[in-house]
Tab-separated table of C-alpha atoms in Angstrom:
chain	number	residue	atom	x	y	z
A	1	MET	CA	-22.439	72.354	27.449
A	2	ILE	CA	-18.947	72.440	27.460
A	3	LYS	CA	-18.887	71.197	23.625
A	4	TYR	CA	-20.566	73.991	22.597
A	5	ILE	CA	-18.749	76.774	24.899
A	6	LEU	CA	-15.302	75.432	22.852
A	7	LEU	CA	-16.981	74.950	19.573
A	8	ILE	CA	-17.988	78.703	19.761
A	9	SER	CA	-14.621	80.006	21.445
A	10	MET	CA	-12.564	78.085	18.446
A	11	SER	CA	-15.141	79.800	16.091
A	12	LEU	CA	-14.380	83.321	17.444
A	13	LEU	CA	-10.450	82.429	17.250
A	14	ILE	CA	-10.194	81.748	13.614
A	15	MET	CA	-12.887	85.046	12.975
A	16	TYR	CA	-10.307	86.763	14.916
A	17	LEU	CA	-7.528	85.539	12.893
A	18	GLY	CA	-9.252	86.170	9.684
A	19	TYR	CA	-9.870	90.055	10.954
A	20	LEU	CA	-6.074	90.433	11.754
A	21	PHE	CA	-4.887	89.458	8.303
A	22	THR	CA	-7.442	92.134	7.561
A	23	LYS	CA	-5.882	94.601	10.123
A	24	SER	CA	-2.000	93.883	8.872
A	25	TYR	CA	-2.716	94.511	5.174
A	26	LYS	CA	-4.299	98.024	5.887
A	27	LYS	CA	-1.650	99.160	7.954
A	28	LYS	CA	0.941	97.739	5.125
A	29	VAL	CA	-1.431	100.053	2.980
A	30	ILE	CA	-1.169	102.988	4.945
A	31	ILE	CA	2.624	103.038	5.310
A	32	PHE	CA	3.129	102.977	1.686
A	33	ASN	CA	0.943	106.179	1.736
A	34	ASP	CA	2.839	107.547	4.465
A	35	LEU	CA	6.355	106.547	2.190
A	36	VAL	CA	4.719	108.596	-1.316
A	37	LYS	CA	3.847	111.370	1.515
A	38	PHE	CA	7.304	111.262	3.088
A	39	CYS	CA	8.712	111.384	-0.317
A	40	GLU	CA	6.875	114.231	-1.255
A	41	ILE	CA	7.726	116.532	2.103
A	42	CYS	CA	11.493	115.330	2.031
A	43	ASP	CA	11.566	117.118	-1.643
A	44	LEU	CA	9.449	120.078	-0.641
A	45	GLY	CA	11.769	120.467	2.688
A	46	ILE	CA	15.077	120.365	0.821
A	47	THR	CA	14.645	121.933	-2.242
A	48	ILE	CA	12.701	125.315	-0.463
A	49	ASN	CA	14.081	125.019	2.988
A	50	LYS	CA	16.918	123.408	3.081
A	51	LEU	CA	16.142	120.997	6.092
A	52	SER	CA	18.009	117.878	6.599
A	53	ILE	CA	16.133	114.896	7.122
A	54	THR	CA	16.271	114.771	10.546
A	55	LYS	CA	14.460	117.993	10.786
A	56	ILE	CA	11.860	117.138	8.510
A	57	ILE	CA	11.017	113.922	10.603
A	58	ASP	CA	10.554	115.836	13.815
A	59	GLU	CA	8.746	118.481	12.110
A	60	TYR	CA	6.017	116.274	10.127
A	61	LYS	CA	5.895	113.379	12.584
A	62	ASP	CA	2.512	114.294	13.275
A	63	SER	CA	1.618	113.560	9.824
A	64	PHE	CA	2.899	110.114	9.830
A	65	SER	CA	1.092	106.708	10.833
A	66	LYS	CA	3.115	105.134	14.325
A	67	GLN	CA	3.810	101.943	12.284
A	68	PHE	CA	5.795	104.467	9.525
A	69	LEU	CA	7.098	106.446	12.317
A	70	ASP	CA	8.352	103.157	14.259
A	71	ILE	CA	10.257	101.996	10.867
A	72	VAL	CA	12.377	105.401	10.256
A	73	ASP	CA	13.067	105.418	14.194
A	74	ASN	CA	14.656	102.228	14.176
A	75	TYR	CA	16.286	102.051	10.319
A	76	TYR	CA	17.290	105.594	10.002
A	77	LEU	CA	17.397	107.233	13.081
A	78	ASN	CA	18.555	104.372	15.044
A	79	LYS	CA	20.309	102.629	12.629
A	80	ASN	CA	18.648	99.377	14.075
A	81	PHE	CA	19.610	96.674	11.256
A	82	ASP	CA	17.820	93.799	13.031
A	83	TYR	CA	14.350	95.663	13.290
A	84	HIS	CA	11.973	94.002	11.307
A	85	SER	CA	8.522	95.489	10.767
A	86	ASP	CA	5.333	93.212	11.540
A	87	TYR	CA	3.440	94.572	8.486
A	88	LEU	CA	5.755	93.979	5.638
A	89	SER	CA	6.889	91.499	3.663
A	90	VAL	CA	10.836	90.754	3.510
A	91	SER	CA	11.152	92.129	0.082
A	92	GLU	CA	9.307	95.463	0.801
A	93	GLU	CA	11.133	95.491	3.770
A	94	LYS	CA	13.936	95.764	1.596
A	95	ILE	CA	13.290	98.354	-0.404
A	96	VAL	CA	11.710	100.779	2.610
A	97	LYS	CA	15.251	99.351	4.507
A	98	ASP	CA	17.626	100.618	1.560
A	99	PHE	CA	15.637	103.837	0.628
A	100	LEU	CA	15.730	105.304	4.416
A	101	LEU	CA	19.886	104.044	4.859
A	102	SER	CA	20.210	105.798	1.397
A	103	LEU	CA	19.182	108.949	2.752
A	104	GLY	CA	20.940	112.212	3.473
A	105	LYS	CA	24.419	110.209	2.221
A	106	MET	CA	24.388	112.254	-1.168
A	107	ASP	CA	24.249	115.649	-2.403
A	108	VAL	CA	21.319	117.675	-2.833
A	109	GLY	CA	20.921	116.797	-6.602
A	110	CYS	CA	21.159	113.077	-6.330
A	111	GLU	CA	18.687	113.495	-3.110
A	112	LEU	CA	16.196	114.650	-4.754
A	113	ASN	CA	16.792	112.498	-8.051
A	114	ASN	CA	16.714	109.197	-5.001
A	115	LEU	CA	13.845	110.641	-3.787
A	116	SER	CA	11.949	111.270	-7.010
A	117	ASN	CA	12.964	107.436	-7.721
A	118	ASN	CA	11.865	105.981	-4.815
A	119	LYS	CA	8.803	107.810	-4.674
A	120	LYS	CA	7.717	106.358	-7.933
A	121	ALA	CA	8.151	102.802	-6.740
A	122	PHE	CA	6.191	103.475	-3.603
A	123	GLU	CA	3.504	104.840	-5.420
A	124	LYS	CA	3.427	101.753	-7.960
A	125	ILE	CA	3.325	99.295	-4.401
A	126	TYR	CA	0.668	101.676	-3.014
A	127	ARG	CA	-1.100	101.516	-6.389
A	128	ASP	CA	-1.227	97.796	-6.195
A	129	LEU	CA	-2.064	97.683	-2.506
A	130	LYS	CA	-5.160	99.936	-3.488
A	131	GLU	CA	-6.020	97.560	-6.422
A	132	ASN	CA	-5.969	94.475	-4.338
A	133	LYS	CA	-8.041	95.899	-1.732
A	134	GLN	CA	-10.224	92.736	-2.266
A	135	LYS	CA	-7.195	90.500	-0.712
A	136	GLY	CA	-6.862	92.421	2.138
A	137	MET	CA	-10.667	92.690	3.201
A	138	LEU	CA	-10.671	88.448	2.064
A	139	GLY	CA	-9.274	87.481	5.208
A	140	THR	CA	-11.799	88.450	7.521
A	141	LYS	CA	-14.302	87.055	4.956
A	142	LEU	CA	-12.719	83.954	5.340
A	143	GLY	CA	-12.487	83.837	9.058
A	144	VAL	CA	-16.241	84.372	9.274
A	145	LEU	CA	-16.178	81.347	6.725
A	146	PHE	CA	-14.081	78.836	8.152
A	147	GLY	CA	-15.195	79.813	11.878
A	148	LEU	CA	-19.058	79.080	10.712
A	149	ILE	CA	-17.767	75.884	8.800
A	150	PHE	CA	-16.015	74.757	11.662
A	151	PHE	CA	-18.777	75.695	14.349
A	152	ILE	CA	-21.382	73.893	11.685
A	153	VAL	CA	-18.901	70.417	11.328
A	154	PHE	CA	-18.588	69.793	14.691
A	155	VAL	CA	-21.994	70.588	15.626
């Protein structure tokens, strides 16, 4: 009886790990979507309203996900260089970090050009992530599959 309880527990754990992988991938997609929105909002805020980046973040923080705001808070507002996102790879994190640290350091024309260039880069990453959506969903499927295989093999 204890053997079955342990097998069911291990199978459920394997399934849950697959679910966590999928959840992490979805949050990465949301972060890059928010980065694209952030570039658009900053472009409009700087061009039309002449707002600073900090005011734009405060004014529009309800429009963004918690994960994105956490990244912006650590890199841009608090200048916490030791922060590492749980959802981004090292290369993606470097791109986002470099972008956020470059904000507000240039004149208006260069700032708008910087926003435009980074928006294109974030759109490309976002498109690639959306096209590879099956990769993100694969975690749940493999978790269920390996959980069932584990259960069947050891019964």
